[in-house]
mmCIF file of C-alpha atoms and ligand atoms in Angstrom:
data_model
loop_
_atom_site.group_PDB
_atom_site.id
_atom_site.type_symbol
_atom_site.label_atom_id
_atom_site.label_comp_id
_atom_site.label_asym_id
_atom_site.label_seq_id
_atom_site.Cartn_x
_atom_site.Cartn_y
_atom_site.Cartn_z
ATOM 1 C CA MET A 1 46.649 53.325 -58.537
ATOM 2 C CA ARG A 2 47.235 52.419 -62.168
ATOM 3 C CA ILE A 3 43.894 51.118 -64.362
ATOM 4 C CA VAL A 4 44.655 48.999 -67.152
ATOM 5 C CA HIS A 5 41.660 49.368 -69.348
ATOM 6 C CA ASN A 6 40.644 46.441 -72.051
ATOM 7 C CA PRO A 7 40.288 48.429 -75.314
ATOM 8 C CA ASP A 8 38.694 45.469 -77.168
ATOM 9 C CA HIS A 9 36.040 44.684 -74.263
ATOM 10 C CA HIS A 10 33.379 45.351 -76.502
ATOM 11 C CA ARG A 11 34.243 42.670 -79.164
ATOM 12 C CA HIS A 12 32.870 40.318 -76.769
ATOM 13 C CA GLN A 13 28.760 40.960 -76.647
ATOM 14 C CA GLY A 14 26.627 38.004 -76.150
ATOM 15 C CA ARG A 15 23.201 38.519 -77.599
ATOM 16 C CA LEU A 16 21.414 35.891 -75.455
ATOM 17 C CA GLU A 17 21.578 33.557 -72.448
ATOM 18 C CA MET A 18 19.841 30.527 -71.494
ATOM 19 C CA PHE A 19 17.545 31.251 -68.483
ATOM 20 C CA ARG A 20 14.929 29.219 -67.157
ATOM 21 C CA GLY A 21 13.852 27.645 -70.711
ATOM 22 C CA ARG A 22 13.852 30.944 -72.558
ATOM 23 C CA LEU A 23 16.980 32.910 -74.245
ATOM 24 C CA VAL A 24 17.286 36.186 -72.627
ATOM 25 C CA PRO A 25 19.538 39.368 -73.145
ATOM 26 C CA CYS A 26 22.802 38.899 -71.575
ATOM 27 C CA HIS A 27 23.509 40.686 -68.238
ATOM 28 C CA GLU A 28 26.921 40.979 -69.107
ATOM 29 C CA THR A 29 27.232 43.860 -71.390
ATOM 30 C CA PRO A 30 29.964 46.499 -72.823
ATOM 31 C CA ALA A 31 28.259 49.155 -70.772
ATOM 32 C CA ARG A 32 29.441 47.560 -67.515
ATOM 33 C CA VAL A 33 32.903 48.623 -68.322
ATOM 34 C CA ASP A 34 32.052 51.876 -70.114
ATOM 35 C CA HIS A 35 30.320 53.210 -66.902
ATOM 36 C CA VAL A 36 33.054 52.410 -64.735
ATOM 37 C CA LEU A 37 35.358 54.366 -67.307
ATOM 38 C CA ALA A 38 33.117 57.110 -67.146
ATOM 39 C CA GLU A 39 33.228 57.541 -63.465
ATOM 40 C CA LEU A 40 36.767 57.286 -63.514
ATOM 41 C CA GLY A 41 36.697 60.448 -65.691
ATOM 42 C CA ARG A 42 34.630 62.336 -63.196
ATOM 43 C CA ARG A 43 36.563 60.805 -59.950
ATOM 44 C CA PRO A 44 39.945 59.801 -61.348
ATOM 45 C CA GLN A 45 41.979 57.240 -59.235
ATOM 46 C CA GLY A 46 45.196 56.904 -61.439
ATOM 47 C CA PRO A 47 46.601 56.788 -65.141
ATOM 48 C CA VAL A 48 44.755 54.866 -67.489
ATOM 49 C CA VAL A 49 46.834 52.526 -69.543
ATOM 50 C CA LEU A 50 46.338 49.936 -72.294
ATOM 51 C CA PRO A 51 47.584 46.381 -71.867
ATOM 52 C CA ASP A 52 50.730 44.945 -73.082
ATOM 53 C CA ASP A 53 50.548 41.399 -74.282
ATOM 54 C CA ALA A 54 54.417 40.573 -74.077
ATOM 55 C CA GLY A 55 54.657 37.183 -72.672
ATOM 56 C CA LEU A 56 50.980 36.721 -72.363
ATOM 57 C CA ASP A 57 50.603 33.491 -74.750
ATOM 58 C CA ALA A 58 53.266 31.537 -72.485
ATOM 59 C CA LEU A 59 51.847 32.757 -69.185
ATOM 60 C CA LEU A 60 48.196 31.385 -70.226
ATOM 61 C CA ALA A 61 49.613 28.167 -70.869
ATOM 62 C CA ARG A 62 50.589 27.997 -67.399
ATOM 63 C CA VAL A 63 47.208 28.649 -66.329
ATOM 64 C CA HIS A 64 45.013 27.033 -68.940
ATOM 65 C CA ALA A 65 45.211 23.763 -70.432
ATOM 66 C CA PRO A 66 46.866 24.169 -73.908
ATOM 67 C CA ARG A 67 44.153 22.295 -75.799
ATOM 68 C CA TYR A 68 41.418 24.588 -74.272
ATOM 69 C CA LEU A 69 43.331 27.675 -75.481
ATOM 70 C CA ALA A 70 43.804 26.242 -79.014
ATOM 71 C CA PHE A 71 39.907 25.242 -78.795
ATOM 72 C CA LEU A 72 39.279 29.108 -77.841
ATOM 73 C CA GLY A 73 41.350 30.828 -80.342
ATOM 74 C CA ARG A 74 39.913 28.973 -83.471
ATOM 75 C CA ALA A 75 36.092 28.170 -82.103
ATOM 76 C CA TRP A 76 34.520 31.044 -83.770
ATOM 77 C CA ASP A 77 35.809 30.439 -87.325
ATOM 78 C CA ASP A 78 35.133 26.187 -86.513
ATOM 79 C CA TRP A 79 31.459 27.583 -85.712
ATOM 80 C CA VAL A 80 30.966 29.768 -89.044
ATOM 81 C CA ALA A 81 32.412 26.812 -90.890
ATOM 82 C CA LEU A 82 29.585 24.515 -89.959
ATOM 83 C CA ASP A 83 27.297 26.963 -91.961
ATOM 84 C CA PRO A 84 27.939 30.713 -93.023
ATOM 85 C CA ALA A 85 24.487 31.583 -91.501
ATOM 86 C CA ASN A 86 26.125 31.189 -88.125
ATOM 87 C CA ALA A 87 28.199 34.130 -88.582
ATOM 88 C CA ALA A 88 24.670 36.084 -87.409
ATOM 89 C CA LEU A 89 24.355 33.715 -84.192
ATOM 90 C CA ASP A 90 26.134 33.115 -81.185
ATOM 91 C CA ALA A 91 27.384 29.685 -80.389
ATOM 92 C CA ILE A 92 25.962 28.489 -77.096
ATOM 93 C CA PRO A 93 26.672 25.158 -75.764
ATOM 94 C CA SER A 94 23.841 22.404 -75.383
ATOM 95 C CA VAL A 95 25.606 19.062 -74.557
ATOM 96 C CA TRP A 96 27.956 18.088 -71.900
ATOM 97 C CA PRO A 97 30.192 15.088 -70.455
ATOM 98 C CA VAL A 98 29.028 14.654 -66.888
ATOM 99 C CA ARG A 99 30.039 11.841 -64.653
ATOM 100 C CA GLY A 100 31.220 8.568 -66.349
ATOM 101 C CA PHE A 101 31.791 10.238 -69.919
ATOM 102 C CA ARG A 102 35.074 10.504 -71.534
ATOM 103 C CA ALA A 103 36.672 14.016 -70.955
ATOM 104 C CA ASP A 104 40.259 13.073 -72.191
ATOM 105 C CA LEU A 105 39.173 12.689 -75.881
ATOM 106 C CA GLU A 106 38.316 15.892 -77.825
ATOM 107 C CA PRO A 107 35.472 15.228 -80.253
ATOM 108 C CA ASP A 108 35.274 16.338 -83.816
ATOM 109 C CA ASN A 109 31.946 17.511 -83.746
ATOM 110 C CA PHE A 110 31.873 21.260 -82.895
ATOM 111 C CA ALA A 111 28.728 21.169 -80.451
ATOM 112 C CA ALA A 112 30.595 18.140 -78.561
ATOM 113 C CA ARG A 113 33.956 20.406 -78.228
ATOM 114 C CA LEU A 114 31.921 23.407 -76.997
ATOM 115 C CA GLY A 115 30.187 21.507 -74.198
ATOM 116 C CA LEU A 116 33.523 19.471 -73.178
ATOM 117 C CA TYR A 117 35.205 23.032 -72.805
ATOM 118 C CA SER A 118 32.242 24.663 -70.831
ATOM 119 C CA PHE A 119 29.820 23.916 -67.958
ATOM 120 C CA ASP A 120 26.564 26.230 -68.683
ATOM 121 C CA ALA A 121 24.248 27.576 -71.517
ATOM 122 C CA GLY A 122 24.531 31.300 -70.327
ATOM 123 C CA THR A 123 28.208 32.068 -71.612
ATOM 124 C CA PRO A 124 27.322 32.628 -75.627
ATOM 125 C CA LEU A 125 30.894 32.516 -77.490
ATOM 126 C CA THR A 126 30.660 35.430 -80.229
ATOM 127 C CA ALA A 127 32.903 36.614 -82.940
ATOM 128 C CA GLY A 128 35.003 38.768 -80.759
ATOM 129 C CA SER A 129 34.743 36.608 -77.554
ATOM 130 C CA TRP A 130 38.410 35.133 -77.985
ATOM 131 C CA ALA A 131 40.066 38.839 -78.751
ATOM 132 C CA ALA A 132 38.256 40.431 -75.789
ATOM 133 C CA ALA A 133 38.987 37.629 -73.251
ATOM 134 C CA ARG A 134 42.941 37.593 -74.457
ATOM 135 C CA ALA A 135 43.232 41.517 -74.163
ATOM 136 C CA GLY A 136 41.612 40.920 -70.984
ATOM 137 C CA ALA A 137 43.966 38.519 -69.555
ATOM 138 C CA ALA A 138 46.822 40.907 -70.970
ATOM 139 C CA CYS A 139 45.205 43.862 -68.655
ATOM 140 C CA ALA A 140 45.462 41.449 -65.658
ATOM 141 C CA LEU A 141 49.090 40.581 -66.509
ATOM 142 C CA THR A 142 49.871 44.344 -67.410
ATOM 143 C CA ALA A 143 48.419 45.201 -63.773
ATOM 144 C CA ALA A 144 50.483 42.581 -62.230
ATOM 145 C CA ARG A 145 53.797 44.027 -63.670
ATOM 146 C CA ALA A 146 52.698 47.685 -62.482
ATOM 147 C CA VAL A 147 52.921 46.402 -59.137
ATOM 148 C CA THR A 148 56.147 44.197 -59.156
ATOM 149 C CA GLY A 149 58.509 46.717 -60.321
ATOM 150 C CA GLY A 150 56.387 49.129 -62.274
ATOM 151 C CA GLY A 151 56.337 51.709 -59.498
ATOM 152 C CA GLU A 152 52.569 51.063 -58.074
ATOM 153 C CA ARG A 153 51.569 49.461 -55.136
ATOM 154 C CA GLN A 154 47.960 48.727 -56.479
ATOM 155 C CA ALA A 155 46.509 48.352 -59.904
ATOM 156 C CA PHE A 156 43.002 47.617 -61.374
ATOM 157 C CA ALA A 157 42.410 45.651 -64.424
ATOM 158 C CA LEU A 158 39.341 47.246 -65.700
ATOM 159 C CA THR A 159 38.137 44.505 -68.043
ATOM 160 C CA ARG A 160 35.164 42.022 -69.304
ATOM 161 C CA PRO A 161 34.245 39.530 -69.849
ATOM 162 C CA PRO A 162 34.907 38.388 -66.184
ATOM 163 C CA GLY A 163 37.241 35.628 -65.231
ATOM 164 C CA HIS A 164 36.686 33.955 -62.049
ATOM 165 C CA HIS A 165 34.202 31.040 -63.030
ATOM 166 C CA ALA A 166 36.839 30.140 -65.914
ATOM 167 C CA GLY A 167 39.002 26.683 -64.854
ATOM 168 C CA ALA A 168 42.071 25.276 -66.618
ATOM 169 C CA ASP A 169 39.712 23.952 -69.319
ATOM 170 C CA PHE A 170 36.415 25.368 -69.212
ATOM 171 C CA PHE A 171 34.467 28.501 -69.641
ATOM 172 C CA GLY A 172 31.115 29.440 -68.058
ATOM 173 C CA GLY A 173 29.494 31.738 -65.871
ATOM 174 C CA TYR A 174 30.296 34.507 -68.393
ATOM 175 C CA CYS A 175 33.919 33.881 -68.045
ATOM 176 C CA PHE A 176 36.691 32.346 -70.578
ATOM 177 C CA LEU A 177 40.217 33.271 -69.189
ATOM 178 C CA ASN A 178 40.633 33.446 -65.334
ATOM 179 C CA ASN A 179 42.257 36.978 -65.244
ATOM 180 C CA ALA A 180 42.517 36.842 -61.544
ATOM 181 C CA ALA A 181 44.565 33.526 -61.937
ATOM 182 C CA VAL A 182 46.807 34.994 -64.528
ATOM 183 C CA ALA A 183 47.493 37.795 -62.171
ATOM 184 C CA ALA A 184 48.263 35.702 -59.332
ATOM 185 C CA GLN A 185 50.564 33.501 -61.483
ATOM 186 C CA ALA A 186 52.603 36.657 -62.877
ATOM 187 C CA LEU A 187 52.952 37.809 -59.075
ATOM 188 C CA ARG A 188 54.146 34.415 -58.312
ATOM 189 C CA GLU A 189 56.817 34.571 -61.487
ATOM 190 C CA ALA A 190 57.770 38.077 -60.363
ATOM 191 C CA GLY A 191 58.965 36.838 -57.086
ATOM 192 C CA ALA A 192 56.058 36.931 -54.691
ATOM 193 C CA ALA A 193 56.462 33.891 -52.816
ATOM 194 C CA ARG A 194 52.746 33.612 -51.433
ATOM 195 C CA VAL A 195 50.069 35.075 -53.161
ATOM 196 C CA ALA A 196 46.323 35.500 -51.947
ATOM 197 C CA VAL A 197 43.458 35.688 -54.161
ATOM 198 C CA LEU A 198 40.557 37.032 -52.567
ATOM 199 C CA ASP A 199 37.027 36.910 -54.478
ATOM 200 C CA ILE A 200 34.581 39.091 -53.288
ATOM 201 C CA ASP A 201 31.981 38.632 -56.293
ATOM 202 C CA TYR A 202 28.491 37.518 -55.407
ATOM 203 C CA HIS A 203 29.278 34.094 -56.879
ATOM 204 C CA HIS A 204 31.694 31.536 -55.894
ATOM 205 C CA GLY A 205 34.772 31.781 -57.788
ATOM 206 C CA ASN A 206 35.095 28.106 -58.795
ATOM 207 C CA GLY A 207 37.544 28.358 -61.524
ATOM 208 C CA THR A 208 40.128 30.185 -59.394
ATOM 209 C CA GLN A 209 39.350 27.860 -56.505
ATOM 210 C CA SER A 210 39.943 24.948 -58.853
ATOM 211 C CA LEU A 211 43.283 26.124 -60.483
ATOM 212 C CA PHE A 212 44.758 26.739 -57.231
ATOM 213 C CA TYR A 213 43.059 23.695 -55.407
ATOM 214 C CA GLU A 214 46.290 21.706 -54.648
ATOM 215 C CA ARG A 215 48.850 24.509 -54.731
ATOM 216 C CA ALA A 216 50.537 25.703 -51.416
ATOM 217 C CA ASP A 217 52.008 29.011 -52.835
ATOM 218 C CA VAL A 218 48.328 30.612 -53.650
ATOM 219 C CA PHE A 219 46.123 30.948 -50.911
ATOM 220 C CA THR A 220 42.365 31.368 -52.437
ATOM 221 C CA ALA A 221 39.666 32.939 -50.091
ATOM 222 C CA SER A 222 35.752 33.484 -51.338
ATOM 223 C CA ILE A 223 32.860 35.288 -49.770
ATOM 224 C CA HIS A 224 29.741 34.592 -51.746
ATOM 225 C CA GLY A 225 26.240 33.248 -52.000
ATOM 226 C CA ASP A 226 25.660 29.948 -50.655
ATOM 227 C CA PRO A 227 25.961 27.668 -53.286
ATOM 228 C CA ARG A 228 23.021 25.449 -52.101
ATOM 229 C CA THR A 229 20.733 28.189 -53.658
ATOM 230 C CA GLU A 230 23.013 30.374 -55.582
ATOM 231 C CA TYR A 231 25.201 30.029 -58.730
ATOM 232 C CA PRO A 232 27.544 28.375 -59.677
ATOM 233 C CA PHE A 233 25.680 25.635 -57.291
ATOM 234 C CA TYR A 234 28.254 22.837 -57.680
ATOM 235 C CA LEU A 235 31.127 24.327 -55.713
ATOM 236 C CA GLY A 236 31.981 26.859 -53.116
ATOM 237 C CA HIS A 237 30.897 25.184 -49.834
ATOM 238 C CA ALA A 238 32.602 25.559 -46.371
ATOM 239 C CA ASP A 239 34.068 22.318 -46.191
ATOM 240 C CA GLU A 240 36.303 22.721 -49.341
ATOM 241 C CA ARG A 241 39.595 23.562 -47.799
ATOM 242 C CA GLY A 242 42.048 22.562 -50.379
ATOM 243 C CA ALA A 243 43.639 19.305 -51.170
ATOM 244 C CA GLY A 244 47.417 17.783 -51.184
ATOM 245 C CA PRO A 245 50.013 20.483 -50.467
ATOM 246 C CA GLY A 246 47.108 23.096 -50.924
ATOM 247 C CA LEU A 247 45.147 21.493 -47.749
ATOM 248 C CA GLY A 248 44.250 24.569 -45.793
ATOM 249 C CA HIS A 249 44.725 27.057 -48.537
ATOM 250 C CA ASN A 250 41.126 27.345 -49.561
ATOM 251 C CA LEU A 251 38.849 29.311 -47.446
ATOM 252 C CA ASN A 252 35.261 29.746 -48.503
ATOM 253 C CA LEU A 253 32.527 31.897 -46.722
ATOM 254 C CA PRO A 254 29.202 31.212 -48.282
ATOM 255 C CA LEU A 255 26.611 33.466 -46.735
ATOM 256 C CA PRO A 256 22.656 33.267 -47.230
ATOM 257 C CA ARG A 257 20.577 35.274 -49.911
ATOM 258 C CA GLY A 258 19.644 38.430 -48.049
ATOM 259 C CA THR A 259 23.040 39.081 -46.203
ATOM 260 C CA GLY A 260 23.585 42.673 -45.521
ATOM 261 C CA TRP A 261 26.520 44.889 -44.668
ATOM 262 C CA ALA A 262 27.204 43.611 -41.204
ATOM 263 C CA GLY A 263 27.224 39.664 -42.102
ATOM 264 C CA TRP A 264 29.000 40.500 -45.276
ATOM 265 C CA ALA A 265 31.665 42.700 -43.370
ATOM 266 C CA ALA A 266 32.174 39.956 -40.591
ATOM 267 C CA ALA A 267 33.300 37.765 -43.366
ATOM 268 C CA LEU A 268 35.391 40.285 -45.041
ATOM 269 C CA ASP A 269 37.454 40.522 -41.695
ATOM 270 C CA ALA A 270 37.500 36.736 -41.337
ATOM 271 C CA ALA A 271 38.914 36.392 -44.900
ATOM 272 C CA LEU A 272 41.403 39.209 -44.279
ATOM 273 C CA ALA A 273 42.771 37.801 -41.003
ATOM 274 C CA ALA A 274 43.242 34.255 -42.721
ATOM 275 C CA LEU A 275 45.191 36.193 -45.472
ATOM 276 C CA GLY A 276 47.414 37.564 -42.633
ATOM 277 C CA THR A 277 47.985 34.297 -41.222
ATOM 278 C CA PHE A 278 48.815 32.669 -44.691
ATOM 279 C CA GLY A 279 51.576 35.580 -44.735
ATOM 280 C CA ALA A 280 50.752 36.780 -48.352
ATOM 281 C CA ASP A 281 53.473 38.811 -49.967
ATOM 282 C CA ALA A 282 51.017 40.089 -52.525
ATOM 283 C CA CYS A 283 47.124 39.942 -53.338
ATOM 284 C CA VAL A 284 44.721 39.703 -56.024
ATOM 285 C CA VAL A 285 41.130 41.005 -55.641
ATOM 286 C CA SER A 286 38.398 39.480 -57.545
ATOM 287 C CA LEU A 287 36.327 42.532 -57.414
ATOM 288 C CA GLY A 288 32.556 41.737 -58.071
ATOM 289 C CA VAL A 289 30.136 44.649 -57.545
ATOM 290 C CA ASP A 290 26.824 42.286 -57.783
ATOM 291 C CA THR A 291 26.987 42.261 -53.925
ATOM 292 C CA TYR A 292 25.078 45.389 -54.574
ATOM 293 C CA ALA A 293 21.431 45.648 -53.217
ATOM 294 C CA GLY A 294 20.185 46.661 -56.906
ATOM 295 C CA ASP A 295 21.806 43.628 -58.692
ATOM 296 C CA PRO A 296 19.388 42.195 -60.785
ATOM 297 C CA ILE A 297 20.971 38.530 -60.520
ATOM 298 C CA SER A 298 22.267 38.558 -57.243
ATOM 299 C CA GLY A 299 20.844 38.396 -53.387
ATOM 300 C CA PHE A 300 23.249 40.475 -51.188
ATOM 301 C CA THR A 301 22.269 44.214 -50.141
ATOM 302 C CA LEU A 302 25.317 46.023 -49.944
ATOM 303 C CA ASP A 303 24.910 49.937 -50.462
ATOM 304 C CA SER A 304 27.105 52.245 -52.619
ATOM 305 C CA ALA A 305 28.990 53.610 -49.327
ATOM 306 C CA ASP A 306 29.953 50.126 -48.204
ATOM 307 C CA TYR A 307 32.016 49.851 -51.469
ATOM 308 C CA THR A 308 34.445 52.480 -50.159
ATOM 309 C CA GLU A 309 34.845 50.818 -46.961
ATOM 310 C CA ILE A 310 35.514 47.334 -48.553
ATOM 311 C CA GLY A 311 38.229 49.146 -50.257
ATOM 312 C CA ARG A 312 39.674 50.662 -47.453
ATOM 313 C CA ARG A 313 39.488 47.758 -45.164
ATOM 314 C CA ILE A 314 41.322 45.281 -47.867
ATOM 315 C CA ALA A 315 44.132 47.883 -48.654
ATOM 316 C CA ALA A 316 44.504 48.842 -44.832
ATOM 317 C CA ALA A 317 45.107 44.951 -44.118
ATOM 318 C CA LEU A 318 47.471 44.560 -46.709
ATOM 319 C CA GLY A 319 49.588 47.215 -45.322
ATOM 320 C CA GLY A 320 51.378 48.211 -48.472
ATOM 321 C CA ARG A 321 52.021 44.924 -50.082
ATOM 322 C CA PRO A 322 51.221 44.832 -53.926
ATOM 323 C CA CYS A 323 47.640 44.343 -54.870
ATOM 324 C CA VAL A 324 45.923 43.616 -58.053
ATOM 325 C CA TRP A 325 42.043 44.189 -58.368
ATOM 326 C CA VAL A 326 40.464 42.410 -61.234
ATOM 327 C CA TYR A 327 36.844 43.520 -62.475
ATOM 328 C CA GLU A 328 34.533 40.551 -62.336
ATOM 329 C CA GLY A 329 30.705 40.775 -61.855
ATOM 330 C CA GLY A 330 28.209 43.641 -61.287
ATOM 331 C CA TYR A 331 25.129 43.971 -63.252
ATOM 332 C CA ALA A 332 23.168 46.612 -62.054
ATOM 333 C CA VAL A 333 24.712 48.967 -64.873
ATOM 334 C CA ASP A 334 23.488 52.356 -63.862
ATOM 335 C CA ALA A 335 25.341 51.678 -60.228
ATOM 336 C CA VAL A 336 28.671 49.860 -61.112
ATOM 337 C CA GLY A 337 30.658 52.833 -62.163
ATOM 338 C CA VAL A 338 30.016 54.414 -58.607
ATOM 339 C CA ASN A 339 30.435 51.202 -56.792
ATOM 340 C CA VAL A 340 33.678 50.149 -58.455
ATOM 341 C CA VAL A 341 35.264 53.673 -58.260
ATOM 342 C CA ASN A 342 34.021 53.915 -54.476
ATOM 343 C CA VAL A 343 36.255 50.598 -54.088
ATOM 344 C CA LEU A 344 39.237 52.089 -55.622
ATOM 345 C CA GLU A 345 38.997 55.228 -53.843
ATOM 346 C CA GLY A 346 38.674 53.810 -50.511
ATOM 347 C CA ALA A 347 41.915 51.577 -51.490
ATOM 348 C CA ASN A 348 43.741 54.535 -52.741
ATOM 349 C CA ALA A 349 43.151 56.184 -49.447
ATOM 350 C CA ALA A 350 44.377 53.255 -47.524
ATOM 351 C CA GLY A 351 46.988 51.976 -49.664
HETATM 352 C C1 LIG B 1 29.333 35.588 -63.183
HETATM 353 B B1 LIG B 1 30.105 36.481 -62.467
HETATM 354 C C2 LIG B 1 20.980 33.806 -62.462
HETATM 355 C C3 LIG B 1 21.538 33.237 -63.689
HETATM 356 C C4 LIG B 1 23.094 33.094 -63.452
HETATM 357 C C5 LIG B 1 25.342 32.983 -64.407
HETATM 358 C C6 LIG B 1 25.548 34.095 -63.422
HETATM 359 C C7 LIG B 1 27.400 34.287 -63.910
HETATM 360 C C8 LIG B 1 27.718 35.318 -62.729
HETATM 361 N N1 LIG B 1 19.549 33.846 -62.526
HETATM 362 N N2 LIG B 1 24.075 32.969 -64.423
HETATM 363 O O1 LIG B 1 30.266 35.610 -61.040
HETATM 364 O O2 LIG B 1 29.256 37.805 -61.721
HETATM 365 ZN ZN1 LIG B 2 29.224 37.289 -60.040
#
């Protein structure tokens, strides 16, 4: 399996996120990737390579709204232009257009534009957020190329910030660019007629779901904490099945907080059966390891050995079809290295 490592991930380093009326240290830290890389040094799973961004900007414009990409590309400079002292602070949204407000007009005011293009106050925009996110999307593209003519059956985009909460024109949930969607779109454009995205992060992949909701060529499935109680709250219910040509091509498997291996594995088997029925030619896995019992912000109780079985089961179900694994969440930093590499080891053994 090819591992595509984002060399610029540390340039995104949020200081504080809003949580219950307080600004608390960000959970989404550079150590999350560093620990996976260190574990790959101890238990190598394939060559570690750098991303290639050729063709990336055009591809990004087919996944995200051009005005959103333009905003992100210059947001930090706009923020600092407000006040040079802002260079020492992160930009955190604090105002949003909800039902009944205009979302078609882009305000001139920076705070208003930041809110237009986001959905929470937990995702600080920093000096290097754009560089890190863009290089991460390049990792997803490079991983997709590795499995479509690049001589590999599987590849892993080892990157942060994560991506599955980011939609066509919004950031949030620590995500700016939807890396899994970039990989899926790249697989489609490389000739895979039907692509599946399987999201096994603890949190519902609302961005991925919304990007492909009306498309028949990309099947999206997500296993996650029930949005009645778990972030991102406003999407991820079982009755969301796709719309228009995409009707029947979205599968949500919400599970209650506290779910352990037996319940989680049954959901995985159901998702893999649905992928088989869909007839996916290639697959993208949004790999969050925040389903771990020790995760500080999540509520499932998987243990480290379970991750080997997850990798094995997914790769076995794909039967050798191309698979791009994309790193999403996982915040128990001392365990994410072992847990991610366990998945990759299981996938390598079966794929
Ligand atoms: C990103 B990914 C929980 C606060 C939730 C946002 C969580 C984003 C998760 N107490 N804050 O899906 O791992
Ligand atoms: Zn998550």
